[in-house]
Amino acid sequence: MYNIGIDLGGTNIVASVVNEDYRILGTGKTPTSTPRSADEIFDDIAAMCREAMDKAGVTINDISSIGMGTPGTVNGEGVIEFANNLGFNNVPARDMLKERLGDLPVFIANDANCAALGEAYAGCGNGSKNFVAVTLGTGVGSGIIVDGKIVTGVNFAGGECGHMVIMVDGEACTCGRRGCWEAYASATALIRQTKEAMEKYPDSVMHELAKAEGKVSGRTAFDAMRKGDIAGIEVVDNYIKYVACGLIDIVNALQPEIICVGGGICNEGDTLMTPLKRFVQAERYSIHSKIQTKIMKAELGNDAGVIGAALLGSIQ
Amino acid sequence: MYNIGIDLGGTNIVASVVNEDYRILGTGKTPTSTPRSADEIFDDIAAMCREAMDKAGVTINDISSIGMGTPGTVNGEGVIEFANNLGFNNVPARDMLKERLGDLPVFIANDANCAALGEAYAGCGNGSKNFVAVTLGTGVGSGIIVDGKIVTGVNFAGGECGHMVIMVDGEACTCGRRGCWEAYASATALIRQTKEAMEKYPDSVMHELAKAEGKVSGRTAFDAMRKGDIAGIEVVDNYIKYVACGLIDIVNALQPEIICVGGGICNEGDTLMTPLKRFVQAERYSIHSKIQTKIMKAELGNDAGVIGAALLGSIQ
């Protein structure tokens, strides 16, 4: 038997047929094209599920369950209570999928939590049951797995480690608080920090690099650092310190087996991961413990979401 | 049947017989008198267990299991790997209790985690399965319960929310980091903040209050605030903001059913709890959720530790 995993994003709808070894056998993908009505979006989701089944060479009778990851908060009845970037308010996602695909077991969860589940079972976690995934992207996404299950919290809004404050009265965050980890450790924050350093250092090589690329990106400061640029080194050192701060907070609170770090910034590889691991080792509270949380790079990339969504039916 | 709960602290050893309704039927208590050898301390622990049984009118044959809370980290074999304020290094606590009290099931856990378990099941949690307890004392202790079980983490050092950083490069913490929540929200931190304000405001009524009490305490600023003292109001406002910051971080990460706040500062009652709840309500990420984490005052006081320890055998 197979499961279908759906990753409903603000940009794309992706649906995949996933087998029992967590392998993707076929995928359908189409732009989400917001703003549109939920009905239109769910028609496309169902079409992508059918396309995935066609490509995988299976029929709906071969499918055990359907899982979907979505932005926003999803309640226990499979209703998307609120998803800002989809314009969704109380959308009965589970029922809408059943109407379109038949009376299969359907499970809906937050997309960051699905991605965490995918990495924990099928990615760098390799089956880990106590696992936290952190994604350094536009924001800082995260999902917490305890005893093999997503920590959804009482209202299915759990796992937002990006919105833990690391600097009281610090930078404004999109969530309304000040000083959130996300406001210091996201790619967006890194770009802001790079721009601030460029103003401070008019002679920095970052000005040339940004001109050549046509914009300031998450790579600008890292590339400048590799050229020995003082401003670039300062930006990268501070950024890594901020990322490490939140990782150590998670270690101290939860002591998971693994914290997996993903997102575009991770393409920097050891340049990012080696100092991150060093910070965590130096500052974790559990300095005397023989067993320590491992900090690992995410392995599944964008596939983590659909694989995790496909797994939702297996872990209930 | 009954369970024995033991609370091994840096100051006192407390052992109680607890019934199935989480009620304490008899207690033995003696000073820990550190530094002493682990053998001497465990002889006293066993003696306190016997005293508790005598007072409760039961014998060892009526006891189902023994649970003990201890400072420091305890591994899965019931060995206290490290407990700074007891001078313990790799003390085989489970075996030492069995040697002295007979071959009963014995469970050992961190003391803050035991207190959280006690409050969750028998205190303000009233059986809550997703619960975080925070104690504002000399430090900021905490314990996390998910799905009715303590989140011990991979190395049994989990639940140290007091050592999450809320201010990068902030006040030095006893753990070696800078800016930990504990360095801003503990009673120790409040006293430091009060002393700093007294230096800044030589006319503050806090000088008189401290002189009358013979010292600056956790009450000084609260008492001054009630007299309309500007400096006192400033200290209390900032302190409550710091406490709220960490509580909101916990809400955003875990969305527990309840966060319970305990420790001496909680004797301030609504003066503390009302603004704390207001901060959490205004800043939580889950602003659109119908169900929200409740912030409650701890109910069991010092009994939370022994009751939680006694429960360890029931939740395995």
XYZ file of C-alpha atoms in Angstrom:
632
model
C 0.000 0.000 0.000
C 0.947 3.628 -0.542
C 0.176 7.020 1.002
C -0.375 10.351 -0.667
C 1.450 13.344 0.788
C 0.383 16.876 -0.131
C 2.400 20.038 0.481
C 0.098 23.035 0.148
C 2.273 26.140 0.007
C 1.758 29.811 -0.667
C 3.584 29.337 -3.999
C 3.022 25.718 -5.124
C 0.766 22.746 -4.582
C 2.767 19.497 -4.567
C 1.258 16.005 -4.199
C 3.271 12.783 -4.165
C 2.636 9.061 -3.883
C 4.999 7.710 -1.201
C 5.732 4.042 -0.515
C 6.406 2.270 2.803
C 10.134 2.971 2.483
C 9.368 6.724 2.350
C 10.265 6.904 -1.354
C 8.417 9.217 -3.739
C 7.016 7.263 -6.720
C 5.215 10.056 -8.566
C 4.501 13.749 -8.122
C 2.057 16.373 -9.402
C 2.881 20.053 -9.007
C 1.081 23.280 -9.939
C 1.174 26.928 -8.795
C -1.178 27.747 -5.908
C -2.062 31.039 -7.625
C -3.419 32.869 -4.624
C -5.717 34.633 -4.082
C -8.314 32.071 -5.183
C -11.268 30.440 -3.476
C -10.568 27.384 -1.312
C -12.792 25.357 -3.675
C -10.622 26.170 -6.690
C -7.431 25.436 -4.762
C -8.783 22.086 -3.538
C -9.858 21.160 -7.080
C -6.212 21.627 -8.093
C -4.969 19.679 -5.068
C -7.182 16.720 -6.068
C -5.966 16.999 -9.684
C -2.333 16.902 -8.488
C -3.090 13.805 -6.379
C -4.505 12.091 -9.501
C -1.484 13.166 -11.533
C 0.845 11.763 -8.857
C -1.053 8.446 -8.866
C -0.900 8.277 -12.682
C 2.849 8.893 -12.669
C 3.345 6.321 -9.896
C 1.199 3.794 -11.778
C -1.230 3.279 -8.885
C -4.965 3.889 -8.378
C -6.893 5.286 -5.456
C -7.522 1.674 -4.337
C -3.790 1.324 -3.627
C -3.818 4.322 -1.266
C -4.058 3.805 2.538
C -4.283 7.420 3.605
C -3.863 10.998 2.498
C -1.859 13.522 4.511
C -1.556 17.226 3.875
C 0.767 19.903 5.228
C -0.512 23.476 5.126
C 0.672 26.838 6.415
C -1.210 28.175 9.425
C -3.054 26.341 12.184
C -5.121 23.192 11.682
C -7.441 21.847 14.357
C -8.221 18.257 15.358
C -11.161 18.104 12.932
C -8.906 18.823 9.938
C -10.113 22.412 9.606
C -7.536 25.043 8.606
C -8.485 27.675 11.181
C -6.260 30.415 9.817
C -3.607 30.580 7.080
C -2.604 34.128 6.325
C -0.781 33.594 3.019
C -3.569 31.421 1.585
C -6.343 33.766 2.720
C -7.956 30.780 4.522
C -10.312 31.175 7.468
C -11.938 28.005 8.845
C -11.521 25.952 5.663
C -12.720 22.328 6.242
C -9.705 20.802 4.479
C -10.319 17.180 5.517
C -13.903 17.180 4.254
C -12.939 18.969 1.030
C -10.300 16.331 0.280
C -12.718 13.469 1.026
C -15.359 15.018 -1.254
C -12.874 15.093 -4.110
C -10.866 11.892 -3.558
C -13.204 9.516 -1.750
C -13.661 8.312 1.805
C -10.041 7.601 2.726
C -8.443 8.447 6.079
C -7.270 12.076 5.738
C -4.837 13.831 8.088
C -3.951 17.530 8.012
C -1.088 19.204 9.865
C 1.019 22.336 9.797
C 3.614 22.295 6.993
C 6.655 22.911 9.225
C 5.517 20.041 11.451
C 5.151 17.754 8.398
C 8.649 18.669 7.228
C 10.004 17.861 10.704
C 8.254 14.490 10.636
C 9.680 13.740 7.180
C 13.252 14.535 8.239
C 12.871 12.646 11.536
C 11.635 9.400 9.958
C 13.064 9.456 6.449
C 15.816 12.106 6.404
C 18.745 12.909 8.657
C 16.824 11.596 11.693
C 16.821 8.071 10.246
C 13.878 7.115 12.442
C 14.639 9.382 15.397
C 11.709 9.713 17.797
C 12.908 12.883 19.585
C 13.768 15.413 16.978
C 13.476 19.102 16.182
C 13.667 20.502 12.641
C 14.568 24.140 12.075
C 14.355 25.805 8.648
C 16.234 29.058 8.058
C 14.243 30.622 5.242
C 12.105 33.724 4.781
C 11.224 33.051 8.403
C 12.506 30.480 10.885
C 10.187 27.478 10.738
C 10.326 24.600 13.158
C 8.641 21.395 14.173
C 9.067 19.372 17.353
C 8.795 15.567 17.514
C 8.566 13.939 20.961
C 8.133 10.152 21.298
C 7.669 9.910 17.522
C 4.742 12.340 17.427
C 4.386 15.983 16.429
C 4.019 18.307 19.432
C 0.953 20.138 18.140
C 0.068 21.675 21.481
C -3.435 22.206 22.802
C -4.486 24.274 19.757
C -2.348 22.700 16.988
C -0.196 25.856 16.831
C 2.842 24.318 18.585
C 6.413 24.210 17.320
C 6.953 27.902 16.557
C 10.474 28.085 17.966
C 11.225 30.927 15.519
C 9.006 33.084 17.695
C 10.963 32.650 20.894
C 12.571 35.960 21.882
C 16.373 36.023 22.002
C 16.607 39.834 22.411
C 14.087 41.606 24.645
C 13.038 44.885 22.933
C 15.056 43.856 19.852
C 14.201 43.899 16.124
C 10.522 43.946 15.197
C 9.197 40.530 14.104
C 6.362 39.879 11.642
C 4.456 38.189 14.497
C 4.114 41.436 16.442
C 6.725 40.672 19.134
C 10.164 42.228 19.278
C 13.419 40.284 19.295
C 12.182 36.893 18.023
C 14.812 34.363 16.924
C 13.318 34.627 13.418
C 14.140 38.372 13.340
C 17.848 37.471 13.777
C 18.308 34.018 12.238
C 16.128 33.942 9.098
C 17.548 34.535 5.612
C 15.541 37.772 5.645
C 17.356 38.834 8.816
C 20.742 37.916 7.349
C 20.015 40.117 4.331
C 19.026 42.999 6.646
C 22.218 42.512 8.689
C 24.261 42.466 5.446
C 22.679 45.722 4.253
C 23.338 47.374 7.625
C 26.998 46.345 7.471
C 27.273 47.645 3.897
C 26.115 51.062 5.090
C 28.624 50.957 7.913
C 31.488 49.772 5.653
C 31.375 51.645 2.294
C 34.650 49.960 1.240
C 33.449 46.404 1.855
C 33.658 43.955 -1.062
C 29.982 43.230 -0.346
C 29.048 46.270 -2.468
C 30.731 44.729 -5.561
C 29.311 41.264 -4.848
C 25.785 42.629 -4.511
C 26.153 44.643 -7.708
C 27.371 41.567 -9.617
C 24.433 39.464 -8.322
C 21.964 42.280 -8.876
C 20.854 42.205 -5.217
C 21.950 41.606 -1.642
C 21.264 37.928 -0.881
C 21.896 35.421 1.898
C 25.164 34.553 0.130
C 26.623 38.093 -0.054
C 28.187 38.159 3.419
C 29.382 34.527 3.224
C 31.078 35.195 -0.139
C 32.683 38.382 1.235
C 33.911 36.468 4.289
C 35.624 33.934 2.016
C 37.469 36.867 0.400
C 38.696 37.971 3.853
C 36.377 41.005 3.996
C 36.196 42.357 7.559
C 32.567 43.466 7.221
C 31.580 40.083 5.767
C 33.327 38.243 8.579
C 31.524 40.423 11.155
C 28.103 39.775 9.591
C 28.634 36.002 9.319
C 30.069 35.684 12.843
C 27.115 37.529 14.352
C 24.564 35.662 12.227
C 25.962 32.278 13.252
C 25.917 33.394 16.893
C 22.217 34.253 16.571
C 21.371 30.935 14.893
C 23.342 29.065 17.577
C 21.549 30.959 20.358
C 18.162 29.543 19.373
C 19.557 26.050 18.786
C 21.069 26.025 22.295
C 17.732 27.221 23.707
C 16.061 24.204 22.067
C 18.770 21.877 23.390
C 18.348 23.198 26.930
C 14.552 22.961 26.865
C 14.074 19.634 25.075
C 17.429 17.840 24.708
C 16.236 16.147 21.518
C 18.309 13.395 19.947
C 18.825 15.524 16.836
C 18.226 19.103 15.757
C 18.157 19.266 11.988
C 18.906 22.588 10.286
C 17.560 23.229 6.795
C 16.792 26.050 4.374
C 18.803 27.794 1.652
C 21.484 29.093 4.056
C 22.501 25.471 4.729
C 24.019 25.327 1.247
C 26.969 27.026 2.975
C 27.660 23.562 4.424
C 30.480 23.291 6.958
C 31.063 27.062 6.864
C 27.780 27.279 8.758
C 27.549 23.898 10.473
C 31.034 23.684 12.022
C 30.858 26.933 14.043
C 27.200 26.208 14.911
C 28.189 22.867 16.423
C 31.072 24.523 18.285
C 28.745 27.139 19.847
C 26.249 24.474 20.908
C 28.978 22.304 22.419
C 30.404 25.231 24.403
C 27.148 26.661 25.766
C 24.672 23.800 26.256
C 23.473 23.331 29.826
C 24.045 19.566 29.697
C 27.821 19.979 29.657
C 28.296 16.933 31.922
C 26.058 14.525 29.980
C 27.630 11.662 28.069
C 24.922 11.778 25.397
C 24.416 15.070 23.577
C 21.986 16.425 20.985
C 23.412 16.140 17.463
C 23.181 19.157 15.155
C 22.682 17.898 11.574
C 22.016 19.315 8.130
C 18.589 18.551 6.643
C 18.704 15.901 3.891
C 15.354 15.879 2.154
C 15.103 19.502 1.009
C 11.665 20.328 -0.369
C 10.661 16.631 -0.291
C 10.514 16.660 3.534
C 7.038 18.234 3.436
C 5.311 15.673 1.194
C 7.068 12.712 2.801
C 6.117 13.946 6.279
C 2.539 14.580 5.157
C 2.359 11.052 3.737
C 3.552 9.751 7.122
C 0.759 11.448 9.104
C -1.516 8.422 8.686
C 1.139 5.992 9.981
C 1.958 7.746 13.266
C -1.555 8.280 14.667
C -1.406 0.380 47.720
C 0.767 3.406 48.299
C 3.883 4.964 46.792
C 6.800 6.644 48.492
C 7.954 9.971 47.075
C 11.350 11.382 48.023
C 12.494 14.959 47.459
C 16.278 15.087 47.810
C 17.285 18.746 47.975
C 20.448 20.690 48.681
C 18.909 21.757 52.015
C 16.489 19.015 53.111
C 15.613 15.377 52.527
C 11.836 14.848 52.498
C 10.114 11.471 52.092
C 6.333 10.972 52.045
C 3.868 8.129 51.700
C 1.333 9.110 49.020
C -1.972 7.353 48.312
C -3.726 6.782 44.974
C -5.568 10.114 45.307
C -2.186 11.893 45.469
C -2.629 12.671 49.188
C 0.308 12.697 51.584
C -0.329 10.338 54.530
C 2.964 10.699 56.406
C 6.285 12.501 56.008
C 9.846 12.279 57.306
C 12.174 15.258 56.967
C 15.806 15.912 57.900
C 18.555 18.314 56.787
C 20.703 17.053 53.886
C 23.791 18.454 55.633
C 26.081 18.605 52.636
C 28.905 17.934 52.097
C 28.573 14.300 53.146
C 29.206 10.996 51.414
C 26.428 9.606 49.237
C 26.251 6.572 51.584
C 25.500 8.747 54.611
C 22.910 10.770 52.684
C 21.173 7.595 51.422
C 21.130 6.144 54.963
C 19.169 9.249 56.008
C 16.899 8.988 52.966
C 16.027 5.393 53.927
C 15.441 6.469 57.537
C 13.061 9.229 56.364
C 11.151 6.685 54.238
C 10.721 4.480 57.313
C 9.614 7.484 59.393
C 7.065 8.415 56.697
C 5.718 4.839 56.679
C 5.466 4.807 60.482
C 3.556 8.101 60.485
C 1.257 6.877 57.685
C 0.667 3.602 59.540
C 1.841 1.413 56.653
C 4.688 -1.075 56.132
C 7.016 -1.653 53.198
C 4.639 -4.424 52.040
C 1.989 -1.758 51.345
C 4.325 0.158 49.013
C 4.095 -0.323 45.200
C 7.040 1.815 44.159
C 9.523 4.398 45.319
C 10.207 7.584 43.347
C 12.879 10.149 44.010
C 13.469 13.664 42.701
C 17.030 14.952 42.826
C 18.871 18.000 41.572
C 21.120 17.428 38.555
C 20.892 14.880 35.767
C 19.772 11.269 36.245
C 20.219 8.661 33.525
C 17.951 5.793 32.503
C 19.688 3.399 34.905
C 18.792 5.563 37.910
C 22.335 6.907 38.276
C 22.720 10.563 39.310
C 25.373 11.522 36.762
C 26.057 14.974 38.168
C 24.493 17.087 40.904
C 26.565 20.127 41.702
C 24.987 21.160 45.006
C 25.088 17.605 46.418
C 28.666 16.984 45.273
C 27.396 13.851 43.440
C 29.193 12.305 40.470
C 27.799 9.042 39.076
C 25.957 8.030 42.246
C 23.914 4.809 41.633
C 20.819 6.150 43.383
C 18.414 3.375 42.314
C 20.693 0.592 43.558
C 21.451 2.451 46.790
C 17.721 2.803 47.552
C 17.058 -0.868 46.757
C 19.928 -1.946 49.039
C 18.387 -0.016 51.901
C 14.632 -0.491 51.340
C 14.304 -3.805 49.502
C 13.693 -4.877 45.924
C 10.836 -2.525 45.030
C 10.488 -0.720 41.691
C 12.540 2.484 42.073
C 12.354 5.507 39.747
C 14.642 8.536 39.862
C 14.118 11.834 38.038
C 15.190 15.446 38.146
C 13.505 17.387 40.970
C 12.053 20.151 38.770
C 10.576 17.472 36.508
C 9.034 15.705 39.535
C 7.511 18.979 40.724
C 6.045 19.546 37.247
C 4.553 16.054 37.274
C 3.051 16.637 40.719
C 1.410 19.924 39.705
C 0.201 18.462 36.384
C -1.512 15.426 37.919
C -2.409 16.531 41.419
C -2.107 20.324 41.515
C -3.334 23.138 39.298
C -3.109 20.850 36.236
C -5.841 18.584 37.642
C -4.691 15.728 35.409
C -3.406 17.797 32.481
C -1.280 15.769 30.076
C 0.416 18.728 28.321
C 1.811 20.976 30.972
C 4.838 23.071 31.818
C 5.782 24.072 35.364
C 8.022 27.071 35.990
C 9.422 27.920 39.426
C 10.742 31.425 40.055
C 13.207 30.837 42.891
C 16.948 31.161 43.391
C 17.010 30.081 39.744
C 14.225 29.474 37.242
C 13.382 25.766 37.346
C 11.075 24.087 34.884
C 9.673 20.761 33.816
C 7.842 19.850 30.617
C 5.087 17.224 30.406
C 3.994 16.059 26.924
C 1.349 13.324 26.549
C 1.436 12.769 30.318
C 5.164 12.037 30.436
C 8.202 14.070 31.471
C 10.240 15.305 28.496
C 13.594 14.076 29.786
C 15.365 14.408 26.454
C 18.006 12.057 25.134
C 20.241 12.534 28.189
C 17.668 13.148 30.947
C 18.733 16.807 31.156
C 15.623 18.198 29.403
C 13.276 20.867 30.684
C 15.774 23.618 31.496
C 13.687 26.477 30.112
C 15.397 28.828 32.588
C 18.493 28.509 30.433
C 16.934 29.771 27.242
C 18.467 33.131 26.318
C 16.112 36.121 26.210
C 18.901 38.710 25.855
C 21.895 37.924 23.633
C 25.082 39.151 25.391
C 22.980 40.049 28.458
C 23.527 39.354 32.179
C 25.916 36.523 33.092
C 24.116 33.317 34.118
C 25.381 30.684 36.562
C 25.305 28.177 33.667
C 28.034 29.992 31.760
C 25.817 31.571 29.090
C 24.841 35.217 28.985
C 21.270 36.503 28.955
C 19.411 33.385 30.170
C 15.789 33.802 31.248
C 16.924 32.767 34.759
C 19.293 35.770 34.891
C 16.257 38.078 34.478
C 13.280 36.222 35.971
C 14.596 34.444 39.087
C 14.127 35.877 42.578
C 17.896 36.383 42.576
C 17.589 38.500 39.435
C 14.716 40.518 40.916
C 16.861 41.319 43.960
C 19.727 42.398 41.670
C 17.337 44.582 39.648
C 15.994 46.097 42.890
C 19.503 46.937 44.136
C 20.380 48.531 40.780
C 17.261 50.716 40.940
C 18.063 51.704 44.535
C 21.449 52.996 43.378
C 19.787 54.924 40.583
C 17.025 56.335 42.823
C 18.520 57.393 46.204
C 15.148 58.848 47.276
C 13.164 55.666 46.595
C 11.138 54.251 49.483
C 12.901 50.953 48.746
C 15.841 52.146 50.895
C 13.563 52.421 53.958
C 11.799 49.145 53.201
C 15.096 47.284 52.868
C 16.404 48.815 56.084
C 13.245 47.794 57.962
C 13.491 44.203 56.637
C 17.244 44.065 57.203
C 17.900 43.191 53.533
C 16.761 43.700 49.962
C 14.357 40.851 49.172
C 12.045 39.760 46.341
C 9.284 41.714 48.128
C 11.097 45.096 48.353
C 10.159 46.396 44.907
C 6.602 45.005 45.049
C 6.025 46.696 48.438
C 7.458 49.979 47.103
C 5.215 49.755 44.040
C 2.162 49.423 46.283
C 3.232 52.692 47.949
C 3.344 54.389 44.515
C 7.162 54.540 44.404
C 8.334 55.289 40.838
C 11.489 53.189 41.179
C 9.508 50.258 42.597
C 6.985 50.472 39.756
C 9.820 50.481 37.209
C 11.485 47.408 38.736
C 8.252 45.432 38.976
C 7.106 46.381 35.460
C 10.405 45.282 33.953
C 10.586 42.099 36.033
C 7.088 41.039 34.977
C 7.988 41.766 31.355
C 11.000 39.439 31.664
C 8.967 36.663 33.286
C 6.287 37.031 30.596
C 8.905 36.881 27.825
C 9.948 33.344 28.765
C 6.364 32.215 29.323
C 5.405 33.405 25.835
C 8.443 31.597 24.403
C 7.176 28.384 26.005
C 3.653 29.014 24.668
C 4.969 29.567 21.128
C 7.189 26.473 21.175
C 4.910 23.986 22.929
C 1.392 25.436 23.274
C 0.830 23.411 26.456
C -2.619 23.229 28.014
C -1.312 24.954 31.138
C 1.829 26.744 32.271
C 1.978 26.748 36.040
C 4.053 29.416 37.787
C 5.405 28.730 41.269
C 8.033 29.913 43.721
C 8.101 32.535 46.478
C 7.408 35.466 44.118
C 3.985 33.957 43.401
C 2.875 34.992 46.888
C 2.333 38.384 45.214
C -0.782 36.727 43.725
C -2.763 38.767 41.195
C -0.220 41.607 41.336
C 2.035 39.234 39.427
C -0.414 36.917 37.664
C -2.781 39.504 36.139
C -0.156 41.452 34.143
C 1.619 38.178 33.253
C -1.586 36.834 31.694
C -2.132 40.138 29.876
C 1.375 40.001 28.335
C 0.903 36.403 27.218
C -2.487 37.157 25.691
C -1.118 40.126 23.744
C 2.064 38.544 22.393
C 1.414 34.815 21.848
C 1.849 33.649 18.261
C -1.426 31.712 18.358
C -3.504 34.882 18.426
C -6.151 33.340 16.114
C -6.600 30.074 18.027
C -9.814 29.445 19.918
C -8.032 27.392 22.565
C -5.174 29.067 24.433
C -2.603 28.016 27.026
C -3.750 28.881 30.559
C -1.291 30.600 32.905
C -1.958 29.373 36.455
C -0.454 29.715 39.912
C 1.113 26.568 41.375
C -1.026 24.947 44.077
C 1.071 22.318 45.806
C 4.026 24.426 46.972
C 6.831 22.269 48.366
C 4.630 19.152 48.242
C 4.760 19.094 44.392
C 8.176 17.415 44.509
C 7.302 14.429 46.710
C 3.903 13.919 45.077
C 5.474 14.009 41.610
C 8.235 11.636 42.711
C 5.622 9.238 44.102
C 3.861 9.375 40.713
C 6.953 8.315 38.738
C 6.057 4.635 39.102
C 2.516 5.151 37.789
C 3.372 6.938 34.531
C 6.016 4.578 33.110
